[in-house]
Short mmCIF file of C-alpha atoms in Angstrom, two decimals:
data_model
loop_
_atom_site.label_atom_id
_atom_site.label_comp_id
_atom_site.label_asym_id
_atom_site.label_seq_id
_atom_site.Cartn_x
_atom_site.Cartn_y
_atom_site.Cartn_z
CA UNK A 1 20.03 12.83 6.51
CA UNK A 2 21.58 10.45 9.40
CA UNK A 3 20.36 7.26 9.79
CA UNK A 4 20.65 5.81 13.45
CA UNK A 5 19.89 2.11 13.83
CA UNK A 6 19.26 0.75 17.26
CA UNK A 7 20.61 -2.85 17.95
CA UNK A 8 19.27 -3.23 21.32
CA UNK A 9 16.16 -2.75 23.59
CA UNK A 10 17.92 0.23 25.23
CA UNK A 11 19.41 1.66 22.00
CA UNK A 12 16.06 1.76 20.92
CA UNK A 13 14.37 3.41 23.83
CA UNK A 14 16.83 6.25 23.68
CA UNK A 15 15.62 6.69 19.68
CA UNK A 16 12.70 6.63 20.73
CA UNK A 17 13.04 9.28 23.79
CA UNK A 18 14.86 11.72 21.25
CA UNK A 19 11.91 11.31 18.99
CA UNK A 20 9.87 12.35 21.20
CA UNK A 21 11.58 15.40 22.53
CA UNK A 22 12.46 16.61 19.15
CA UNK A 23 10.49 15.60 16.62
CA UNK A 24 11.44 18.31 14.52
CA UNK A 25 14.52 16.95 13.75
CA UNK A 26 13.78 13.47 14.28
CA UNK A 27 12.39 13.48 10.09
CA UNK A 28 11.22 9.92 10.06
CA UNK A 29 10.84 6.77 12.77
CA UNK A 30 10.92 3.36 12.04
CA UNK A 31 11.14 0.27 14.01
CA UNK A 32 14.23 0.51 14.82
CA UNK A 33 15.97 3.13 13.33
CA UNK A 34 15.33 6.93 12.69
CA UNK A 35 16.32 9.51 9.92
CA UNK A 36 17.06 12.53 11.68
CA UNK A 37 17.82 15.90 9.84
CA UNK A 38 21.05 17.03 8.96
CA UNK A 39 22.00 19.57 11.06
CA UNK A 40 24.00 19.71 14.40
CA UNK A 41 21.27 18.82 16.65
CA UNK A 42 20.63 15.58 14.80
CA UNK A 43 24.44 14.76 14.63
CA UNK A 44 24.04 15.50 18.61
CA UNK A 45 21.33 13.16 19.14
CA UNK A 46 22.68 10.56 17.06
CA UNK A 47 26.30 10.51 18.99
CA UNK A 48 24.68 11.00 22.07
CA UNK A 49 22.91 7.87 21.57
CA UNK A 50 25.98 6.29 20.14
CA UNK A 51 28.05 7.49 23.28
CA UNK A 52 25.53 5.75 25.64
CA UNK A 53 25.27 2.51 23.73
CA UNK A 54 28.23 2.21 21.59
CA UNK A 55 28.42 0.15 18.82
CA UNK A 56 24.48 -0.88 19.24
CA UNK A 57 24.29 2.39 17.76
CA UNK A 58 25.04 2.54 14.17
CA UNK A 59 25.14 5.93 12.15
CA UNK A 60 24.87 6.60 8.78
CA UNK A 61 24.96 9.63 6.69
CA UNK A 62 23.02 9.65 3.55
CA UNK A 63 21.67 11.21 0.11
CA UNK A 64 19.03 10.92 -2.23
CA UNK A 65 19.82 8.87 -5.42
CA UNK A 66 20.01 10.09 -8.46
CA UNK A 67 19.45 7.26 -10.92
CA UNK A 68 19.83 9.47 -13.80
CA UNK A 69 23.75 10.50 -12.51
CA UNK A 70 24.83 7.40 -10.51
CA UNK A 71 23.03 4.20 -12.31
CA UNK A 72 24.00 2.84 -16.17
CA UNK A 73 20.90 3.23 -18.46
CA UNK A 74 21.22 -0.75 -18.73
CA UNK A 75 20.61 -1.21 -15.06
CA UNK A 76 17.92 1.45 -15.05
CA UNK A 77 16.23 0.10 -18.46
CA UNK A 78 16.95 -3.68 -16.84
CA UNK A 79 14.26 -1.98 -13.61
CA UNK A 80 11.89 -0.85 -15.44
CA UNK A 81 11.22 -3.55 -18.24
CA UNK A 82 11.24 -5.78 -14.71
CA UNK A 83 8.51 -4.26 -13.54
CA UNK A 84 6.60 -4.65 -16.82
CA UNK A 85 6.80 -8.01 -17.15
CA UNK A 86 3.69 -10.13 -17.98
CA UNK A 87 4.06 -12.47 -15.28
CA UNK A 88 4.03 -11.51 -12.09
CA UNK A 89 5.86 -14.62 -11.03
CA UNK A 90 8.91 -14.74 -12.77
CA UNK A 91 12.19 -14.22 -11.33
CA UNK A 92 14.50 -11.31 -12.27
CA UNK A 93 17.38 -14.16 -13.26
CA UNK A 94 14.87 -16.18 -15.66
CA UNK A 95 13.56 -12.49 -17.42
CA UNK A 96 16.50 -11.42 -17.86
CA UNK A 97 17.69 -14.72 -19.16
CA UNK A 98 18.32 -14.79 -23.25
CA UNK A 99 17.93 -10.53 -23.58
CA UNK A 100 19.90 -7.52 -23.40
CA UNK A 101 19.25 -7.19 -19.58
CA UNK A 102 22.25 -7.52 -16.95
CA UNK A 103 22.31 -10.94 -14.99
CA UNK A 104 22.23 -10.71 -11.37
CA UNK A 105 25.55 -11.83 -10.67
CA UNK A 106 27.20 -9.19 -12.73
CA UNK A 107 25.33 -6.47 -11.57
CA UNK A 108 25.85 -7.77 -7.67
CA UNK A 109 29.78 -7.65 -8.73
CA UNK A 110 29.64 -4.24 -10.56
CA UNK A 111 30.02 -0.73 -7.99
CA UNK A 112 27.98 2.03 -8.74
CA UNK B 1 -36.00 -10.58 -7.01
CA UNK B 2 -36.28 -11.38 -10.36
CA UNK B 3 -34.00 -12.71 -12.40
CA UNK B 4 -33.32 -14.45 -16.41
CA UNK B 5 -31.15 -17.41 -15.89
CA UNK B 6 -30.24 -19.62 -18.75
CA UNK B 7 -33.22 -18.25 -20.63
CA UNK B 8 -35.66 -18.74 -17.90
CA UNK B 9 -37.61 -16.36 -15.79
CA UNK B 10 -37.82 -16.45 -11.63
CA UNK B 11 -39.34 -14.32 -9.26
CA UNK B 12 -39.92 -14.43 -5.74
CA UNK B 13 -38.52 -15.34 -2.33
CA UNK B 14 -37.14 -18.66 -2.90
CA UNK B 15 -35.99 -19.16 -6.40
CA UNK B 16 -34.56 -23.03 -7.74
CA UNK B 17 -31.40 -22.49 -10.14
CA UNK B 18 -30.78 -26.13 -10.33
CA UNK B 19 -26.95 -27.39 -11.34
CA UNK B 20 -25.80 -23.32 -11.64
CA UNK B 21 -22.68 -22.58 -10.59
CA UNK B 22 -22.77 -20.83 -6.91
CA UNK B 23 -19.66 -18.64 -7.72
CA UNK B 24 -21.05 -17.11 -11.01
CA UNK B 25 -25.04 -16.85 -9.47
CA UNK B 26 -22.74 -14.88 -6.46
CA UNK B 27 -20.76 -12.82 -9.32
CA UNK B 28 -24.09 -11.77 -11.18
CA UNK B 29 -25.70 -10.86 -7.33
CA UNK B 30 -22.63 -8.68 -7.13
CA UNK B 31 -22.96 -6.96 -10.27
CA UNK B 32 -26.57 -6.76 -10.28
CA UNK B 33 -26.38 -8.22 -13.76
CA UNK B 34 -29.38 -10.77 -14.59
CA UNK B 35 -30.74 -10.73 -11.23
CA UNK B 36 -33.55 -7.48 -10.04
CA UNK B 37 -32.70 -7.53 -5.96
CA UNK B 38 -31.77 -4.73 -3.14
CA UNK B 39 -28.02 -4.56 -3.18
CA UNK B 40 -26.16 -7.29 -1.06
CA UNK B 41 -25.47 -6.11 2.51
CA UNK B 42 -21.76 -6.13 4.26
CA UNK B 43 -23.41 -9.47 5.68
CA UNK B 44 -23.74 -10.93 2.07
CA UNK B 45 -19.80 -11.09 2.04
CA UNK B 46 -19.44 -13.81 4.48
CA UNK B 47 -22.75 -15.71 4.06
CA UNK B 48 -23.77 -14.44 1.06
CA UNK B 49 -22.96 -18.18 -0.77
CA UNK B 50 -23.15 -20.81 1.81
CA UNK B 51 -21.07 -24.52 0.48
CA UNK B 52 -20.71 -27.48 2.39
CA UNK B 53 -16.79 -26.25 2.67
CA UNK B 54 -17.69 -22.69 3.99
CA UNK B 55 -15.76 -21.21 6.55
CA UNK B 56 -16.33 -17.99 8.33
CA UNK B 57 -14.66 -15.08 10.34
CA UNK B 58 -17.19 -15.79 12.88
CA UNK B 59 -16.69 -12.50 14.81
CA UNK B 60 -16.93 -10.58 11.27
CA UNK B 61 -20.19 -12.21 10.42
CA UNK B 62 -21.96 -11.94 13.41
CA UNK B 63 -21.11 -8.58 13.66
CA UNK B 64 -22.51 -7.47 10.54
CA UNK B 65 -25.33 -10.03 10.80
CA UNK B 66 -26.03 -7.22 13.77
CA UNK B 67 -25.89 -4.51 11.55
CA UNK B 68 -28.54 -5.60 9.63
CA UNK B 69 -30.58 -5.72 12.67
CA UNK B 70 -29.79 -2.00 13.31
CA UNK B 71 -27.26 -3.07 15.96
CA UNK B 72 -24.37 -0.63 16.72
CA UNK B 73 -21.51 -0.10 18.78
CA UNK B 74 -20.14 2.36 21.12
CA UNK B 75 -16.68 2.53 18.98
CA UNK B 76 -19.14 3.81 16.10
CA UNK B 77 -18.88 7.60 16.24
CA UNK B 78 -14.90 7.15 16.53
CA UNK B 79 -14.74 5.42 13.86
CA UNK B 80 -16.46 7.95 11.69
CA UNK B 81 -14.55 10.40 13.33
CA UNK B 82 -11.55 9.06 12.85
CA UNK B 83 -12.44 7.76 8.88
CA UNK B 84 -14.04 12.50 8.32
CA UNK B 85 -9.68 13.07 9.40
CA UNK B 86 -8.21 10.36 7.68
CA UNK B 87 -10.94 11.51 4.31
CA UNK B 88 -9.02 15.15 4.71
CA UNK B 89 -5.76 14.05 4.15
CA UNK B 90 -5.13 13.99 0.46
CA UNK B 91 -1.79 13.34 -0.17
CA UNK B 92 -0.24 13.88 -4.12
CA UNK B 93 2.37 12.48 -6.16
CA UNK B 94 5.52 14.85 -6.46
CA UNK B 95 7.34 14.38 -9.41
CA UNK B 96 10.59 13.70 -8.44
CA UNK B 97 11.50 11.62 -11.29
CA UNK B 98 11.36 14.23 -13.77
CA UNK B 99 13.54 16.73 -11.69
CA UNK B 100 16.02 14.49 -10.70
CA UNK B 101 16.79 13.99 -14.81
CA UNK B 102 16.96 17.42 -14.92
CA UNK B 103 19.29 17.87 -13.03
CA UNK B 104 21.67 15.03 -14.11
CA UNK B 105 20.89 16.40 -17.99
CA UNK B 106 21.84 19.59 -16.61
CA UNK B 107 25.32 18.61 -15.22
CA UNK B 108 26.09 16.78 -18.20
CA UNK B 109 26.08 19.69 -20.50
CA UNK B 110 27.44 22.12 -17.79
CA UNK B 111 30.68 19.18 -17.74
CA UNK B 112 30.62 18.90 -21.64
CA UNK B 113 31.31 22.61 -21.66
CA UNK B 114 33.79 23.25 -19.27
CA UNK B 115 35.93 20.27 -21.05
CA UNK B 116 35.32 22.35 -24.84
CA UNK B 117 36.17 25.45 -22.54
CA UNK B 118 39.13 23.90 -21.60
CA UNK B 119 40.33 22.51 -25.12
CA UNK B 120 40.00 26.12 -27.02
CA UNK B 121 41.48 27.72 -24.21
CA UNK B 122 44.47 26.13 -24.21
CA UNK B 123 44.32 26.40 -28.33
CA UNK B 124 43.94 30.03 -28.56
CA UNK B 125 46.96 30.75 -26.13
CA UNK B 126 48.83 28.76 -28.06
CA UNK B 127 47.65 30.34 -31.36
CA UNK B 128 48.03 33.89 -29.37
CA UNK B 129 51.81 32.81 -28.64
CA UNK B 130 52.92 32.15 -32.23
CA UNK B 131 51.05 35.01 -33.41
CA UNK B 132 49.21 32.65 -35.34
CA UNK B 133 45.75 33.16 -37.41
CA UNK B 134 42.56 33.31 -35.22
CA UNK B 135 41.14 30.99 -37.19
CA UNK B 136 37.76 31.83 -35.58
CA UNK B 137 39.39 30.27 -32.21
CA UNK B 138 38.34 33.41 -30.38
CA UNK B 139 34.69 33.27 -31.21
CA UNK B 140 34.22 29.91 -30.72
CA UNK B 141 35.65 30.47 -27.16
CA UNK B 142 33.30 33.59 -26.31
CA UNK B 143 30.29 31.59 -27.87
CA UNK B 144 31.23 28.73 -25.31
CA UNK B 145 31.76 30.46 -22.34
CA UNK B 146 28.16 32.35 -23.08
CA UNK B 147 26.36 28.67 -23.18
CA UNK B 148 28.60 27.86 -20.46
CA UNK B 149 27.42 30.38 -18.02
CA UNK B 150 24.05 29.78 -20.00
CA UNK B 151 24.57 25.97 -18.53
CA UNK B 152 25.29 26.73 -14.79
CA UNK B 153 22.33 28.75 -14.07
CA UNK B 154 20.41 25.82 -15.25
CA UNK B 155 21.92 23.43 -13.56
CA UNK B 156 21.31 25.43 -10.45
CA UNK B 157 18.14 26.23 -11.52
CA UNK B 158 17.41 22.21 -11.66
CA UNK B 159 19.34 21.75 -8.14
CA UNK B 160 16.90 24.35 -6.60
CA UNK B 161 14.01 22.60 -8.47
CA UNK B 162 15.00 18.83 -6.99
CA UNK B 163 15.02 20.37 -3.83
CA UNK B 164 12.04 22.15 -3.64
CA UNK B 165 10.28 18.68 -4.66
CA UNK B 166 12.54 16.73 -2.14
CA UNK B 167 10.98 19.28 0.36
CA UNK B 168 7.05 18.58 -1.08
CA UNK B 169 7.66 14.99 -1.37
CA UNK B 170 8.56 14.86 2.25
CA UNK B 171 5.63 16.64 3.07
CA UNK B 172 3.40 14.38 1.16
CA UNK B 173 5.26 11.44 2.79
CA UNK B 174 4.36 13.31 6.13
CA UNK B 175 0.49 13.04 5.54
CA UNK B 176 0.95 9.49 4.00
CA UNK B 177 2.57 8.56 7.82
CA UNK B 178 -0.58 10.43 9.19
CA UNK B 179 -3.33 8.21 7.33
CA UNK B 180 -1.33 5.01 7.76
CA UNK B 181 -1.31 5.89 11.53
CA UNK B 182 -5.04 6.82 11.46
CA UNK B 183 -5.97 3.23 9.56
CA UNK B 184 -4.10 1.42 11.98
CA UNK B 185 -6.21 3.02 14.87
CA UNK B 186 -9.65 2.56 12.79
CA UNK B 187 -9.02 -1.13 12.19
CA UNK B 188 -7.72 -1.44 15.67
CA UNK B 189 -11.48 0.22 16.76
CA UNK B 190 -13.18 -1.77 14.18
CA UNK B 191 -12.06 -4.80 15.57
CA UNK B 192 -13.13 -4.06 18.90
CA UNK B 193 -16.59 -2.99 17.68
CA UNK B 194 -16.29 -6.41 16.42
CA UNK B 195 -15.80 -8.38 18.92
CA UNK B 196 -18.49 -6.17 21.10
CA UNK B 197 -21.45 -6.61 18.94
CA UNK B 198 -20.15 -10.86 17.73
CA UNK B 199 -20.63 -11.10 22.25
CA UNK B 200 -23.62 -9.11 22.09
CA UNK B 201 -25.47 -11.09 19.72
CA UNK B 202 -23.88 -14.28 20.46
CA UNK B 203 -26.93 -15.92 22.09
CA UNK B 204 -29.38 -14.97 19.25
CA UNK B 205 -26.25 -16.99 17.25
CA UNK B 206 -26.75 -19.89 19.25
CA UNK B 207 -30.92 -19.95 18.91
CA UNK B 208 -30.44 -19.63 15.41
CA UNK B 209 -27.87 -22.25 15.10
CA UNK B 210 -30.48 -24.41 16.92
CA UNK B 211 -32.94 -23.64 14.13
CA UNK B 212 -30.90 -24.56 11.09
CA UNK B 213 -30.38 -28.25 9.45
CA UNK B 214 -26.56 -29.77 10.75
CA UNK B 215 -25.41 -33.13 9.84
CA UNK B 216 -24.66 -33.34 13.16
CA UNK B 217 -25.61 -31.83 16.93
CA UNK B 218 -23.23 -28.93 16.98
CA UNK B 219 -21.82 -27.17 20.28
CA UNK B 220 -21.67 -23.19 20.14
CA UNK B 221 -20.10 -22.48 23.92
CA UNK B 222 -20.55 -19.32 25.70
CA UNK B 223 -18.54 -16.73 23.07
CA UNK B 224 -17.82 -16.67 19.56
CA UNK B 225 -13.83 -17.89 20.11
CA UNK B 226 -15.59 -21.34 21.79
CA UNK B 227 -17.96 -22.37 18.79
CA UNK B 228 -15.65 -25.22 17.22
CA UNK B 229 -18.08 -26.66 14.38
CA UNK B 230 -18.40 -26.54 10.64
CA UNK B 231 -18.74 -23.14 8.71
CA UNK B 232 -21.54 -24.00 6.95
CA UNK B 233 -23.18 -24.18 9.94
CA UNK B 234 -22.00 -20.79 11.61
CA UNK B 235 -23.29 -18.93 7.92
CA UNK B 236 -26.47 -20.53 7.74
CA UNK B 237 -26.98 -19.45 11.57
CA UNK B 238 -25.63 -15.97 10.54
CA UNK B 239 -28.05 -15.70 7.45
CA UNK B 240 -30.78 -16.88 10.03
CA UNK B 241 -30.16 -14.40 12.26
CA UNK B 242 -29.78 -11.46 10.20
CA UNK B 243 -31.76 -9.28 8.13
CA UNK B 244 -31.21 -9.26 4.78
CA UNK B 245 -33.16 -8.41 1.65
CA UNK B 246 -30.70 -9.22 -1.39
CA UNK B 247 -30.79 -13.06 -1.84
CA UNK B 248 -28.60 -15.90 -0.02
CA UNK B 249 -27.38 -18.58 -2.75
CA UNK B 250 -27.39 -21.65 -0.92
CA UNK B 251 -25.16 -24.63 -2.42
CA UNK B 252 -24.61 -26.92 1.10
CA UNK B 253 -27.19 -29.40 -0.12
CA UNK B 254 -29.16 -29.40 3.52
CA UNK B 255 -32.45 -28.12 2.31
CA UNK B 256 -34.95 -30.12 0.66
CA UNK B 257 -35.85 -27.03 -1.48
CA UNK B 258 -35.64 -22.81 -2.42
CA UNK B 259 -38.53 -22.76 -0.24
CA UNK B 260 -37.42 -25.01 3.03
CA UNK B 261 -34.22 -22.83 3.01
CA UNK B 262 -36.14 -19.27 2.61
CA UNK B 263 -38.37 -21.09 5.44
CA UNK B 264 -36.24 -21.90 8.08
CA UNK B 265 -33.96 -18.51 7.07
CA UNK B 266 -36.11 -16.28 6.43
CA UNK B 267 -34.55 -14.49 3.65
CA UNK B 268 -34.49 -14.45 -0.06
CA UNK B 269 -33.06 -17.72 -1.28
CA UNK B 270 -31.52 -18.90 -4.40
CA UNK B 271 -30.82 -22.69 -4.06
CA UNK B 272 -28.40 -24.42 -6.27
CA UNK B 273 -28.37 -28.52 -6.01
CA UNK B 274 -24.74 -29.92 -4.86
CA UNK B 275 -23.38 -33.14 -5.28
CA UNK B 276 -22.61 -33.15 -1.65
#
């Protein structure tokens, strides 16, 4: 999908005026920013905004994750032991503090 | 009511539960455990245990103070409205999880293949080119490019599968966009109904305030966002002025008795003493 951030009032306005008028390619609206579909006529509304507002108009092109092809098991294991921890309160950098789970700082300086 | 606290028996409209502790006498009410009453009202959770420290959503209490009276408000048969489309929308969970690991198991085994593909290949020609033995070289290469081809039609299989759930999930997220749209409008009615009926009723507020012990002369103004004293105050004037049938516990220590607070109330009263 593209993702089209607005970084001004006007930016925005023009999102949101595309929304409107197509909002069958327009797949999901946010604040700010909008997923539109992947085909020509969201690459068309997308540079359209980004030719009338230049760089407040930032375009991405993305894809779905796949965790089980792009992310080490460690990470993925690291995730979900997180999210079964007893206390809600603790950090990630204290859990995973004395086990087998990657520290933040290594995992921030490790690309997928 | 009835009710069996600590091993003794109480009935009636004004019951004494001495040094009990408000928030566990307000549990059991909840539960309906140890005490026989009607079920607490939507009024019940903003009076329902009144403490010298009680503060209330004025607004909120008043307005459903009002209910109990049989009050209503014009934003009513929206709301409803509004709550029958938002009750239709029953979004799922699609698993992607599952298909997503499909498909990476999938391309693992298709790569693992090609590579052992690759590997015989390249040993059988050679084999071929010094007219060497077979060796079984040539059967282990047909038996691989059979789970090979075997391999790619399930890893397209699990591509198709990932994004026929990528297609459902967005569906579901669809509907999930729809109700959070449709709560936002019924809270946004909801609060005007509010604010309507908390108006409405606002002088009947201000008679019963009049009617209830303060530990000082308190000033109401003309509209709920004017009335600037204590909470206690404000709940004991809401329990005044509303209806109820399931029992107030009072714990502000202004009443003299279970029966002076079910008097000047008028509703069912379970008092509990407070040091303050």
């Amino acid at each position: 999908m593209l993702l089209v951030i607005g970084y001004s009032g006007d930016a925005r306005q023009t999102l949101r005026n595309a929304c409107n008028a197509h909002p069958e390619t327009a797949v999901r609206r946010f604040g700010r920013a909008v997923l539109f579909e992947e085909t020509e006529l969201g690459a068309f509304l997308a540079l359209r905004a980004r030719e009338k507002h230049g760089e407040a108009v930032q375009v991405e092109r993305t894809e779905p994750l796949n965790e089980f092809e792009a992310v080490p098991e460690n990470v993925r294991a690291a995730a979900a032991a997180y999210e079964e921890r007893e206390h809600a309160s603790t950090p990630y950098a204290t859990f995973a503090a004395n086990t087998d789970h990657p520290d933040p700082e290594s995992m921030a300086g490790t690309d997928l | 009511m009835r009710l069996c606290w600590d091993g003794a028996e109480h009935a009636g409209r004004a019951v004494e539960l001495g040094d009990a502790d408000p928030a566990t006498v307000a549990a059991a009410l909840r539960e309906g455990s140890q005490i026989a009453c009607p079920t607490p009202s939507a009024a019940h959770e903003h009076v329902g245990v009144i403490r010298p420290e009680t503060s209330v959503s004025l607004r909120a209490a008043l307005a459903a103070a009002a209910r109990t009276r049989g009050a209503s408000a014009p934003e009513d048969d929206e709301i409803a409205a509004l709550e029958a489309k938002r009750g239709e929308i029953e979004a799922e969970q699609v698993d992607l999880k599952s298909a997503r690991e499909r498909l990476a198991a999938a391309g693992t085994t298709e790569q693992e293949l090609r590579e052992r593909m690759a590997r015989l290949g390249g040993k059988a020609e050679a084999r071929r080119e010094l007219d060497a033995d077979d060796d079984g070289v040539e059967a282990d290469l047909r038996e691989t490019a059979a789970a090979l081809s075997e391999a790619e039609t399930e890893r397209i299989a699990a591509e198709q599968a990932l994004e026929a759930a990528r297609e459902r999930a967005r569906a579901e997220r669809d509907k999930r966009e729809r109700r959070r749209r449709l709560s936002d409008r019924i809270e946004n009615r909801r609060r005007k109904a509010r604010e309507r009926l908390a108006t409405a009723w606002y002088d009947d507020f201000c008679d019963a305030l009049g009617r209830v012990p303060t530990p000082e002369p308190v000033s109401a103004g003309e509209s709920p966002a004017a009335y600037e004293s204590d909470g206690a105050s404000a709940a004991l004037a809401v329990a005044a002025l509303a209806d109820l049938r399931a029992p107030v516990v009072a714990a502000c220590g202004r009443f003299e008795s279970a029966r002076a607070a079910h008097e000047t109330l008028n509703v069912p009263v379970i008092r509990v003493q407070n040091s303050s």
